[in-house]
Amino acid sequence: MTVHNYDPALIAVQVDNDEKAFADLRQRHFKARAKMSLENEQLRGSFLGATDFLQAKRRAVFPDTDELEQLRDRGEAIRQQSLAQLPDLLETLEKNLTANGIQVHWAETAEQACAQVHSILAMNNARTVVKGKSMVSEEIELNHYLEKQGIECLESDMGEYLVQLAKEMPSHIIMPAIHKTTAQIARLMHTRAERSDGQSVSYTEDVDELIGNARAILRDKFASADAGISGVNMAIANTGTLCLVENEGNGRMSTTAPPIHIAITGIEKVVADLADVPDLLSLLTRSATGQNISTYFNMISSPRRGGELDGPEQVHLVLVDNGRSRMFNHPQLKPTLQCIRCGACMNHCPVYARIGGHAYGSTYPGPIGQVVTPQMQGLDKQGELVSACTLNGACGDACPVRIPLPKLIRELRHEANSTAPASELDIPGKGSQRHLGEALIWKGWALAHQYGPLYRSITWVLTRGRKLLPHHLGAWTATRTLPVPAKYSLHDLARGAGIGEQPANRRLNEGEA
Amino acid sequence: MTSSPALPRVYPPKPSQVYLMGTCLVDSFDPQAGMDAIQFLQHHGIEVLFPQQQSCCGQPAFNSGFDDEARQVARQQLKAFVADIPVVVMMGSCAAMLHCDYARLFEGQPEEAQANALAARTFEFTEFVDRVLCLPPSPASGERVVLHTSCSARRSMGVAECHQRVLQNSGVEVIEPNRVSECCGFGGTFALKQGDISAAMACDKAEAVAACGVDTLVSADCGCLMNIGGTLAKQGRPIKTRHIASLLRQRQEESL
Ligand code: SF4
C-alpha cells in the first residue's frame, strides 16, 4: 500500500484546477484545444504510450494476417448486409423484442431520447440510476439531462466513473479515463468519491486499493439503484436479443440488479441473426483491447420471467436516430454506420496519439469521431475536425469492418466546401467551411496547373527567382527550414537533355507542343 | 488520399518505352531526382518520355475537397500521358492519386474510361523498378541509409517492400526508424492548416530518424523528405535527404 504524505487542501485545489482546465478546454476551438494538448507533456506522453501499447496488443492477438483479413471481410460483409436491410431488420427487432416482453421506444433526436428515458424513469418513480458504459448516452448527454431533472445517474464503468467524478467526458471509446495518471485518479477518489457511510476515501496511489475503493462504492449503488441503463453492442433482430460486451461485471450488475433496465442504442447496431455475432464479437474485442474475448458477454432477451430469482421486472430499449437516417441515405457516407465502436482507428491515428481525445471536443474522438461528429452536429459547428487528418490511412487499415475512413473524411471535406444547391439529404452546415480566400487559391492553383505553358512559366519564375522567395512561411518554418526551388525545373532539364515527349507515332499524328 | 488500390496490379513485361511523371514537387524542388530516374531507366534500355504538358496530379485540391479544381488539373494529365505505355511516377502519393483516386474523381465523367486505363498503367518508381525491371542484386556497397516510406506508398500503393528491395538490391543497407509506419505529419495542406499538430508529428519523426545514427535519409516522396529533412535541418542535425532514384543512379554509376 502506498500512502503519500499529502495536504488535503492542496489535493482539493489540484482537482479543482483539473476541472477548470477541462472546462476551459471545452470552450475553445479545435486548434486551440489541440495546441493545449500538445503543450501538455504529461498528456502527450500518456497518449503516445497508450496507443503504442494498444497497437502492440492488437498485433499480438492477430498473429495470422490472413486470418485477420478474412475475418475483416466477414465483419465488413455482415455490417454491410445489416445496413442494406436496416429498415426491415429494425421492424423485425421491434416485433421480436416486444414478443419477448421488452418495450421498444424510438427517438429521432438526442433530446427526444433523453426525454423518453426520463419518462420511463418518472413513470416508475425512479430517482437513482446506475449506468453501464454507453457511448450513445454520452452522445445524447443523458447524464446532464437527468441531473437537471433531479435524477442521480452514476456511471459504473471504472473509467466512466472517474471521468464523471472529474466532471469531464470520456477521451476514448474503450478506455474513457486513458488520459488520467494514477496520481490524478488518487486525488479524484480522495476528494470527490463518497462512501455509503458518508466518509471520504483515504488517499492512496495503490492501484488495487483504488479499484477496491471504487468497487465498494459501486456495489452499494448497484444494490440500491431504482434503474439501470446500459448500451448495446449488437441487437439481434430475429431473436429479439440485446448483446452487451464488457469486462468489469458492472454491465451485468446494472442490467440485472435494479428493477428496471433501460438499454439505449443507435439504430445501426442491429444485425439479423445470432450467427452474425461470433465474428463481430471476435473483431470487436481483439481490435479494441487485444483480448480474445471479453470477460463478460451479456445476452438479454426478456425481463424477469415467472419463477426466476433475479433480473429486472421491466426492460426497455430506446432506439436513437440522431442523424443516422441521414447517414443511411447518403451514398458516399453510409459506411459510417458500419462502425462497431472498437476504438482501433483512434489507437492507430498519429494525430489522436498526439492530441488525445478531449481535443476533438466531441463524444467520439479520433478518425471515427471526425466522420460521425460533423454529420451529427453539423459541418458548421464541427467542420474543423475534418481538417485534422493527414489522410495517412492508418485508421482505415486498422478498422476491423473496413470502413474507408480516409475516404469518408475526404468526402466530408468536399461537403464542407461544397457550393452545390442544398438538398434534403445534406449534412447540416454543408458548404460552411468554404472560405473565399481558400477557394480563390484553389482556383488560381487550378489555372496554373491546367495549362502547360502557364505552368512552365510559373515554375520558370519560381526556380529563377528562388533567391527572392520569402524565408518564412507561417507554421511551416517555425520548426522546419523552407525548401528552396532548384535552379532549373525538371521540365527544363528534360528538355535540355532532349528527352522525347510522346511515342514517335503520336508525335507525328498529333503534333504535340 | 489513401484508399485501397482501385484495380488489381498487373505487371507488364519490361516495356521499351515509359512516361515519367515528375510530379510538381520534384519538378521544382528536386529535379535532379527526376533526371536520375530517367538516366537510371535509360541505362536499362528503356526509352523515357517526358511530356512537357504535365504538371500536377491534382491531389492537393482533391484532398482538400475541391473536386472541380482537382479535375481540371487531372484532365491535363490525361492529355499529357495519353499513349498506352506505362507511367512511372516519382512520388508514392501522386502515383496513388492516379492509381486509386482518379476513379472517384472521374466517376460519371466523359473521361472515366480513360482515367481507369491510366490508373491501370500507373506505377510508382520503386514499384516499377522492383516488379517490372526485376534487377539482380548488386554487391554490398557498405553504404547505410534510413528509409522513410510515405503513407501513400505504404498503404494506397502497397509498395513499402519495393522501396526496401530496390535499395537492398542496389547494395545499400536499409535502416528503418522507430514507429516506421507512422505518418510524418506532412499531409499536403495539413502541414499548413494544422501546423501545430503537423510540427509535433514531424519532430517525433525527425527524432526517430536521427536516432538511427545514419547520415542519409531516403524516401520516394518529396513531401515527406521536405518535412522530415526540413525539421532535421532546423534542429541543426547533419542528415541529408535523397530521393531513392538518386541513390539508385549513384550506385549504378559506381558499379559501371
Ligand atoms: S471506425 Fe472502425 S476502427 Fe473506428 S471505432 Fe468504428 S469499427 Fe472501430
XYZ file of N, CA and C in Angstrom, chain B residues 29-239:
633
model
N 11.549 21.270 -56.842
C 12.441 21.206 -55.678
C 13.540 20.142 -55.767
N 13.301 19.071 -56.514
C 14.362 18.075 -56.641
C 14.409 17.525 -58.064
N 14.569 18.411 -59.056
C 14.538 17.954 -60.451
C 15.625 16.932 -60.746
N 16.733 17.007 -60.005
C 17.815 16.060 -60.257
C 17.340 14.619 -60.029
N 16.436 14.440 -59.044
C 15.892 13.100 -58.812
C 15.193 12.603 -60.070
N 14.490 13.508 -60.739
C 13.802 13.137 -61.977
C 14.797 12.743 -63.058
N 15.857 13.527 -63.203
C 16.875 13.210 -64.218
C 17.576 11.890 -63.872
N 17.809 11.688 -62.568
C 18.437 10.435 -62.146
C 17.556 9.240 -62.516
N 16.250 9.405 -62.305
C 15.327 8.321 -62.650
C 15.367 8.062 -64.154
N 15.369 9.140 -64.924
C 15.400 8.997 -66.391
C 16.662 8.241 -66.812
N 17.797 8.689 -66.286
C 19.058 8.052 -66.693
C 19.139 6.602 -66.201
N 18.618 6.374 -65.016
C 18.620 5.010 -64.480
C 17.835 4.076 -65.402
N 16.655 4.537 -65.809
C 15.807 3.696 -66.665
C 16.415 3.550 -68.058
N 16.963 4.669 -68.574
C 17.603 4.604 -69.896
C 18.716 3.567 -69.901
N 19.479 3.565 -68.806
C 20.584 2.631 -68.692
C 20.101 1.185 -68.816
N 18.848 0.957 -68.422
C 18.299 -0.402 -68.537
C 17.573 -0.596 -69.862
N 17.862 0.267 -70.788
C 17.362 0.062 -72.146
C 15.941 0.527 -72.388
N 15.445 1.389 -71.519
C 14.069 1.856 -71.690
C 14.099 3.307 -72.197
N 13.310 3.575 -73.223
C 13.208 4.964 -73.666
C 12.227 5.686 -72.740
N 12.679 6.785 -72.140
C 11.827 7.520 -71.204
C 11.300 8.771 -71.889
N 9.986 8.947 -71.815
C 9.368 10.133 -72.417
C 8.904 11.057 -71.307
N 9.083 12.332 -71.517
C 8.693 13.310 -70.505
C 7.819 14.383 -71.161
N 6.489 14.203 -71.129
C 5.613 15.205 -71.749
C 5.742 16.556 -71.047
N 6.052 17.573 -71.810
C 6.209 18.902 -71.208
C 4.879 19.470 -70.705
N 3.768 18.893 -71.166
C 2.447 19.390 -70.729
C 2.086 18.983 -69.306
N 2.824 18.012 -68.746
C 2.440 17.520 -67.418
C 2.665 18.593 -66.350
N 1.839 18.534 -65.300
C 2.061 19.469 -64.187
C 1.874 18.731 -62.863
N 0.637 18.737 -62.338
C 0.394 18.156 -61.011
C -0.725 17.138 -61.153
N -0.722 16.112 -60.291
C -1.740 15.062 -60.388
C -3.111 15.551 -59.924
N -3.149 16.655 -59.194
C -4.421 17.192 -58.715
C -4.723 16.867 -57.268
N -3.826 16.085 -56.645
C -4.111 15.613 -55.296
C -4.298 16.718 -54.234
N -3.493 17.774 -54.255
C -3.676 18.779 -53.191
C -5.112 19.305 -53.119
N -5.697 19.600 -54.278
C -7.071 20.112 -54.273
C -8.058 19.001 -53.928
N -7.812 17.808 -54.465
C -8.727 16.685 -54.204
C -8.795 16.396 -52.710
N -7.643 16.314 -52.066
C -7.617 16.019 -50.634
C -8.197 17.146 -49.789
N -8.263 18.343 -50.367
C -8.861 19.452 -49.629
C -10.353 19.553 -49.895
N -10.865 18.688 -50.755
C -12.301 18.692 -51.036
C -12.693 19.563 -52.215
N -11.714 20.074 -52.951
C -12.020 20.925 -54.111
C -11.955 20.074 -55.385
N -13.017 19.304 -55.570
C -13.028 18.301 -56.634
C -12.970 18.912 -58.033
N -13.705 20.005 -58.241
C -13.735 20.588 -59.597
C -12.347 21.039 -60.022
N -11.672 21.717 -59.129
C -10.327 22.209 -59.431
C -9.371 21.034 -59.654
N -9.503 20.005 -58.802
C -8.646 18.823 -58.954
C -8.869 18.194 -60.328
N -10.136 18.141 -60.733
C -10.477 17.504 -62.012
C -9.904 18.276 -63.198
N -9.999 19.605 -63.110
C -9.449 20.418 -64.208
C -7.970 20.103 -64.423
N -7.244 20.005 -63.310
C -5.805 19.757 -63.413
C -5.538 18.305 -63.833
N -6.343 17.389 -63.292
C -6.155 15.974 -63.622
C -6.392 15.719 -65.112
N -7.359 16.433 -65.683
C -7.639 16.287 -67.121
C -6.405 16.558 -67.962
N -5.646 17.544 -67.501
C -4.415 17.902 -68.206
C -3.451 16.714 -68.231
N -3.435 15.940 -67.148
C -2.522 14.790 -67.087
C -3.029 13.668 -67.996
N -4.365 13.538 -68.085
C -4.910 12.526 -69.009
C -4.433 12.816 -70.426
N -4.372 14.118 -70.746
C -3.923 14.501 -72.086
C -2.424 14.293 -72.247
N -1.665 14.600 -71.198
C -0.211 14.512 -71.311
C 0.256 13.057 -71.419
N -0.403 12.161 -70.647
C 0.042 10.760 -70.633
C -0.938 9.906 -71.433
N -1.106 10.287 -72.703
C -2.209 9.744 -73.487
C -1.912 8.378 -74.120
N -0.644 8.132 -74.472
C -0.344 6.873 -75.169
C -0.396 5.689 -74.206
N -0.680 4.512 -74.749
C -0.868 3.338 -73.909
C 0.472 2.704 -73.512
N 1.265 3.441 -72.759
C 2.526 2.905 -72.234
C 2.560 3.200 -70.732
N 3.379 2.468 -69.964
C 3.386 2.689 -68.515
C 3.767 4.124 -68.136
N 3.165 4.578 -67.047
C 3.541 5.877 -66.483
C 4.269 5.603 -65.173
N 5.522 6.015 -65.092
C 6.303 5.807 -63.874
C 6.287 7.120 -63.097
N 5.839 7.050 -61.842
C 5.621 8.271 -61.071
C 6.664 8.388 -59.963
N 7.225 9.576 -59.837
C 8.336 9.809 -58.902
C 7.921 9.865 -57.427
N 6.637 9.941 -57.144
C 6.202 10.018 -55.740
C 5.053 9.049 -55.488
N 5.085 8.394 -54.323
C 4.032 7.445 -53.972
C 2.670 8.104 -53.895
N 2.628 9.331 -53.363
C 1.313 9.934 -53.165
C 0.671 10.324 -54.497
N 1.478 10.764 -55.454
C 0.915 11.130 -56.764
C 0.538 9.870 -57.532
N 1.361 8.816 -57.374
C 1.022 7.537 -58.004
C -0.320 7.061 -57.463
N -0.509 7.209 -56.153
C -1.761 6.784 -55.529
C -2.939 7.607 -56.038
N -2.700 8.872 -56.269
C -3.778 9.719 -56.799
C -4.249 9.168 -58.141
N -3.298 8.878 -59.031
C -3.660 8.358 -60.348
C -4.242 6.949 -60.233
N -3.557 6.117 -59.472
C -3.915 4.703 -59.448
C -5.196 4.430 -58.661
N -5.403 5.153 -57.553
C -6.545 4.847 -56.681
C -7.661 5.883 -56.752
N -7.315 7.137 -56.922
C -8.326 8.179 -56.718
C -8.904 8.801 -57.988
N -8.229 8.610 -59.129
C -8.824 9.138 -60.361
C -10.188 8.484 -60.611
N -10.346 7.235 -60.156
C -11.619 6.535 -60.355
C -12.762 7.353 -59.740
N -12.550 7.817 -58.522
C -13.595 8.607 -57.849
C -13.741 9.979 -58.506
N -12.601 10.560 -58.849
C -12.612 11.916 -59.409
C -13.342 11.955 -60.754
N -13.189 10.899 -61.552
C -13.774 10.908 -62.898
C -15.031 10.047 -63.008
N -15.545 9.596 -61.835
C -16.765 8.800 -61.821
C -17.881 9.558 -62.545
N -18.464 8.925 -63.551
C -19.567 9.548 -64.271
C -19.161 10.658 -65.219
N -17.857 10.885 -65.390
C -17.369 11.933 -66.298
C -17.058 11.300 -67.653
N -17.014 12.114 -68.714
C -16.702 11.542 -70.029
C -15.356 10.827 -70.068
N -14.429 11.259 -69.231
C -13.082 10.665 -69.275
C -12.954 9.424 -68.386
N -14.072 8.925 -67.868
C -13.997 7.841 -66.877
C -13.146 6.654 -67.359
N -13.430 6.184 -68.564
C -12.718 5.002 -69.066
C -11.231 5.308 -69.247
N -10.960 6.507 -69.756
C -9.568 6.907 -69.981
C -8.812 6.964 -68.635
N -9.486 7.504 -67.626
C -8.854 7.622 -66.315
C -8.579 6.246 -65.726
N -9.527 5.319 -65.880
C -9.321 3.964 -65.355
C -8.180 3.267 -66.085
N -8.077 3.510 -67.387
C -6.986 2.899 -68.151
C -5.644 3.467 -67.688
N -5.613 4.766 -67.450
C -4.375 5.391 -66.962
C -4.011 4.812 -65.586
N -5.036 4.656 -64.731
C -4.795 4.094 -63.396
C -4.108 2.736 -63.495
N -4.551 1.921 -64.443
C -4.021 0.561 -64.571
C -2.566 0.553 -65.035
N -2.149 1.579 -65.782
C -0.751 1.557 -66.258
C 0.133 2.552 -65.501
N -0.320 2.944 -64.306
C 0.481 3.831 -63.462
C 1.278 3.019 -62.438
N 2.561 3.285 -62.340
C 3.405 2.580 -61.373
C 4.250 3.576 -60.597
N 4.375 3.317 -59.324
C 5.273 4.132 -58.509
C 6.707 3.736 -58.914
N 7.650 4.648 -58.811
C 9.007 4.427 -59.330
C 9.657 3.128 -58.830
N 9.667 2.935 -57.492
C 10.355 1.730 -56.983
C 9.568 0.469 -57.342
N 8.255 0.630 -57.437
C 7.408 -0.493 -57.821
C 7.792 -0.948 -59.239
N 7.979 0.023 -60.115
C 8.353 -0.299 -61.496
C 9.717 -0.984 -61.526
N 10.646 -0.421 -60.768
C 11.995 -0.978 -60.769
C 11.979 -2.404 -60.208
N 11.236 -2.581 -59.116
C 11.233 -3.877 -58.447
C 10.442 -4.926 -59.216
N 9.236 -4.555 -59.656
C 8.326 -5.558 -60.203
C 8.420 -5.718 -61.714
N 8.885 -4.670 -62.387
C 8.921 -4.759 -63.845
C 10.356 -4.964 -64.339
N 11.287 -4.195 -63.779
C 12.674 -4.380 -64.226
C 13.294 -5.663 -63.658
N 12.883 -6.012 -62.438
C 13.383 -7.230 -61.771
C 14.906 -7.372 -61.874
N 15.622 -6.448 -61.261
C 17.084 -6.437 -61.402
C 17.757 -7.444 -60.471
N 18.860 -7.989 -60.890
C 19.607 -8.882 -59.993
C 20.307 -8.058 -58.903
N 20.558 -8.655 -57.752
C 21.199 -7.890 -56.667
C 22.646 -7.512 -56.992
N 23.045 -6.331 -56.514
C 24.436 -5.888 -56.660
C 25.176 -6.191 -55.369
N 26.498 -6.232 -55.418
C 27.252 -6.478 -54.180
C 27.072 -5.323 -53.183
N 27.273 -5.635 -51.914
C 27.095 -4.623 -50.862
C 28.099 -3.483 -51.049
N 27.613 -2.263 -50.819
C 28.483 -1.102 -51.008
C 28.996 -0.560 -49.685
N 28.422 -1.054 -48.607
C 28.823 -0.541 -47.300
C 28.061 0.718 -46.909
N 27.263 1.266 -47.843
C 26.516 2.489 -47.515
C 25.275 2.135 -46.689
N 24.978 2.981 -45.688
C 23.786 2.759 -44.858
C 22.876 3.976 -44.975
N 21.586 3.708 -45.137
C 20.635 4.818 -45.223
C 19.432 4.542 -44.326
N 18.779 5.613 -43.865
C 17.499 5.456 -43.174
C 16.420 5.606 -44.230
N 15.472 4.693 -44.208
C 14.389 4.740 -45.193
C 13.097 5.232 -44.547
N 12.492 6.233 -45.171
C 11.127 6.599 -44.776
C 10.204 6.306 -45.943
N 9.182 5.504 -45.687
C 8.200 5.193 -46.727
C 6.953 6.027 -46.467
N 6.502 6.726 -47.480
C 5.324 7.583 -47.285
C 4.097 6.719 -47.049
N 3.082 7.322 -46.422
C 1.855 6.583 -46.136
C 1.177 6.136 -47.425
N 1.218 6.978 -48.463
C 0.559 6.587 -49.721
C 1.298 5.428 -50.357
N 2.634 5.473 -50.331
C 3.405 4.381 -50.914
C 3.127 3.091 -50.141
N 3.073 3.205 -48.825
C 2.883 2.029 -47.987
C 1.464 1.484 -48.095
N 0.476 2.372 -47.938
C -0.892 1.870 -47.782
C -1.681 1.864 -49.093
N -1.713 2.997 -49.804
C -2.517 3.019 -51.029
C -1.861 2.187 -52.117
N -0.551 2.380 -52.308
C 0.137 1.668 -53.387
C 0.655 0.302 -52.939
N 0.852 0.128 -51.634
C 1.355 -1.159 -51.141
C 2.754 -1.485 -51.636
N 3.624 -0.476 -51.706
C 4.950 -0.711 -52.286
C 6.097 -0.537 -51.286
N 5.783 -0.596 -49.988
C 6.845 -0.441 -48.985
C 7.959 -1.468 -49.219
N 7.560 -2.683 -49.559
C 8.567 -3.722 -49.791
C 9.419 -3.429 -51.022
N 8.805 -2.783 -52.006
C 9.572 -2.453 -53.224
C 10.666 -1.437 -52.880
N 10.319 -0.464 -52.031
C 11.325 0.502 -51.576
C 12.529 -0.255 -51.004
N 12.199 -1.145 -50.068
C 13.238 -1.906 -49.368
C 14.087 -2.717 -50.331
N 13.381 -3.437 -51.192
C 14.096 -4.370 -52.070
C 15.009 -3.663 -53.059
N 14.510 -2.560 -53.658
C 15.383 -1.919 -54.653
C 16.640 -1.358 -53.985
N 16.468 -0.882 -52.758
C 17.641 -0.347 -52.056
C 18.610 -1.475 -51.708
N 18.062 -2.542 -51.143
C 18.920 -3.666 -50.768
C 19.604 -4.266 -51.995
N 18.827 -4.413 -53.070
C 19.398 -4.964 -54.298
C 20.502 -4.085 -54.864
N 20.422 -2.793 -54.595
C 21.457 -1.912 -55.134
C 22.695 -1.928 -54.248
N 22.621 -2.647 -53.134
C 23.811 -2.841 -52.308
C 23.882 -1.922 -51.097
N 22.815 -1.174 -50.797
C 22.876 -0.344 -49.583
C 22.148 -1.044 -48.434
N 22.614 -0.726 -47.238
C 21.973 -1.291 -46.058
C 20.854 -0.354 -45.629
N 19.659 -0.928 -45.415
C 18.493 -0.106 -45.099
C 18.182 -0.182 -43.608
N 18.050 0.983 -42.998
C 17.682 1.032 -41.582
C 16.330 1.714 -41.476
N 15.456 1.153 -40.676
C 14.134 1.765 -40.518
C 13.998 2.365 -39.129
N 13.448 3.574 -39.053
C 13.322 4.225 -37.746
C 12.210 3.607 -36.903
N 12.235 3.916 -35.636
C 11.194 3.517 -34.706
C 9.839 4.049 -35.204
N 8.761 3.329 -34.932
C 7.417 3.672 -35.431
C 7.452 3.900 -36.936
N 8.017 2.905 -37.615
C 8.338 3.079 -39.035
C 7.119 3.413 -39.890
N 5.968 2.840 -39.557
C 4.825 3.036 -40.452
C 4.016 4.278 -40.100
N 4.492 5.061 -39.135
C 3.713 6.230 -38.729
C 3.947 7.416 -39.664
N 2.890 8.143 -39.897
C 2.919 9.325 -40.774
C 3.866 10.400 -40.220
N 4.559 11.104 -41.133
C 5.489 12.148 -40.693
C 4.778 13.467 -40.424
N 3.496 13.545 -40.778
C 2.744 14.757 -40.458
C 2.675 15.774 -41.579
N 3.117 15.380 -42.777
C 3.079 16.340 -43.886
C 1.636 16.510 -44.368
N 1.119 15.494 -45.026
C -0.301 15.520 -45.409
C -0.690 16.698 -46.274
N 0.228 17.176 -47.110
C -0.104 18.280 -48.020
C -0.530 19.512 -47.249
N -1.766 19.948 -47.448
C -2.222 21.175 -46.787
C -2.395 21.001 -45.273
N -2.377 19.749 -44.792
C -2.464 19.522 -43.346
C -1.343 20.273 -42.623
N -0.143 20.247 -43.227
C 1.014 20.900 -42.604
C 0.772 22.397 -42.421
N -0.067 22.971 -43.276
C -0.361 24.400 -43.144
C -1.607 24.628 -42.292
N -2.636 23.786 -42.520
C -3.900 24.005 -41.809
C -3.826 23.630 -40.336
N -3.105 22.564 -40.038
C -2.967 22.140 -38.647
C -1.479 22.142 -38.310
N -0.890 23.318 -38.411
C 0.555 23.458 -38.272
C 1.128 22.905 -36.979
N 0.437 23.101 -35.882
C 0.993 22.661 -34.593
C 1.066 21.139 -34.507
N -0.023 20.496 -34.917
C -0.037 19.029 -34.844
C 1.000 18.476 -35.814
N 1.036 19.065 -37.011
C 1.981 18.614 -38.021
C 3.420 18.731 -37.504
N 3.713 19.862 -36.883
C 5.070 20.079 -36.365
C 5.413 19.037 -35.307
N 4.443 18.738 -34.440
C 4.703 17.742 -33.392
C 5.010 16.386 -34.016
N 4.275 16.045 -35.059
C 4.494 14.754 -35.714
C 5.848 14.728 -36.416
N 6.167 15.828 -37.094
C 7.443 15.895 -37.824
C 8.621 15.835 -36.855
N 8.480 16.489 -35.705
C 9.580 16.477 -34.729
C 9.800 15.061 -34.188
N 8.704 14.356 -33.892
C 8.852 12.976 -33.416
C 9.520 12.109 -34.477
N 9.115 12.319 -35.727
C 9.688 11.522 -36.816
C 11.166 11.857 -36.985
N 11.493 13.144 -36.941
C 12.885 13.564 -37.103
C 13.753 12.939 -36.010
N 13.192 12.895 -34.801
C 13.951 12.318 -33.708
C 14.208 10.831 -33.935
N 13.173 10.142 -34.419
C 13.330 8.701 -34.684
C 14.362 8.471 -35.788
N 14.359 9.350 -36.781
C 15.323 9.231 -37.888
C 16.741 9.492 -37.365
N 16.877 10.558 -36.567
C 18.198 10.910 -36.043
C 18.746 9.790 -35.145
N 17.829 9.122 -34.431
C 18.269 8.064 -33.515
C 18.891 6.876 -34.241
N 18.702 6.802 -35.554
C 19.279 5.684 -36.323
C 20.791 5.854 -36.506
N 21.282 7.063 -36.291
C 22.714 7.289 -36.380
C 23.295 7.142 -37.788
N 22.501 7.487 -38.789
C 22.946 7.378 -40.179
C 22.802 8.755 -40.820
N 23.708 9.096 -41.762
C 23.668 10.490 -42.232
C 22.848 10.731 -43.499
N 22.194 9.690 -44.031
C 21.353 9.913 -45.208
C 19.945 9.371 -44.988
N 18.963 10.214 -45.264
C 17.566 9.790 -45.200
C 17.067 9.675 -46.631
N 16.525 8.524 -46.990
C 15.976 8.391 -48.340
C 14.483 8.111 -48.282
N 13.821 8.504 -49.353
C 12.392 8.250 -49.498
C 12.069 8.397 -50.973
N 10.910 7.938 -51.354
C 10.489 8.189 -52.727
C 9.343 9.196 -52.721
N 9.250 9.989 -51.675
C 8.237 11.035 -51.611
C 8.853 12.353 -51.184
N 8.815 13.269 -52.112
C 9.427 14.569 -51.917
C 8.818 15.346 -50.744
N 7.493 15.200 -50.563
C 6.815 15.922 -49.484
C 7.338 15.504 -48.123
N 7.445 14.184 -47.910
C 7.948 13.683 -46.631
C 9.393 14.130 -46.433
N 10.179 14.084 -47.508
C 11.592 14.467 -47.388
C 11.726 15.929 -46.980
N 10.886 16.778 -47.569
C 10.921 18.205 -47.208
C 10.542 18.407 -45.751
N 9.525 17.640 -45.330
C 9.000 17.794 -43.982
C 10.001 17.288 -42.933
N 10.460 16.060 -43.122
C 11.382 15.490 -42.131
C 12.750 16.166 -42.273
N 13.202 16.306 -43.527
C 14.504 16.929 -43.775
C 14.550 18.367 -43.274
N 13.472 19.098 -43.528
C 13.406 20.496 -43.074
C 13.445 20.586 -41.559
N 12.808 19.626 -40.895
C 12.816 19.607 -39.430
C 14.217 19.267 -38.911
N 14.823 18.259 -39.522
C 16.189 17.887 -39.117
C 17.138 19.071 -39.303
N 16.991 19.768 -40.440
C 17.881 20.898 -40.732
C 17.694 22.020 -39.721
N 16.428 22.298 -39.402
C 16.146 23.357 -38.432
C 16.755 23.009 -37.069
N 16.770 21.723 -36.765
C 17.348 21.285 -35.493
C 18.871 21.199 -35.564
N 19.407 21.512 -36.730
C 20.854 21.504 -36.896
C 21.459 20.117 -36.955
N 20.691 19.141 -37.356
C 21.229 17.777 -37.435
C 21.743 17.519 -38.858
N 22.957 17.062 -38.963
C 23.571 16.928 -40.288
C 23.139 15.653 -41.011
N 21.886 15.596 -41.374
C 21.404 14.420 -42.102
C 20.864 14.900 -43.450
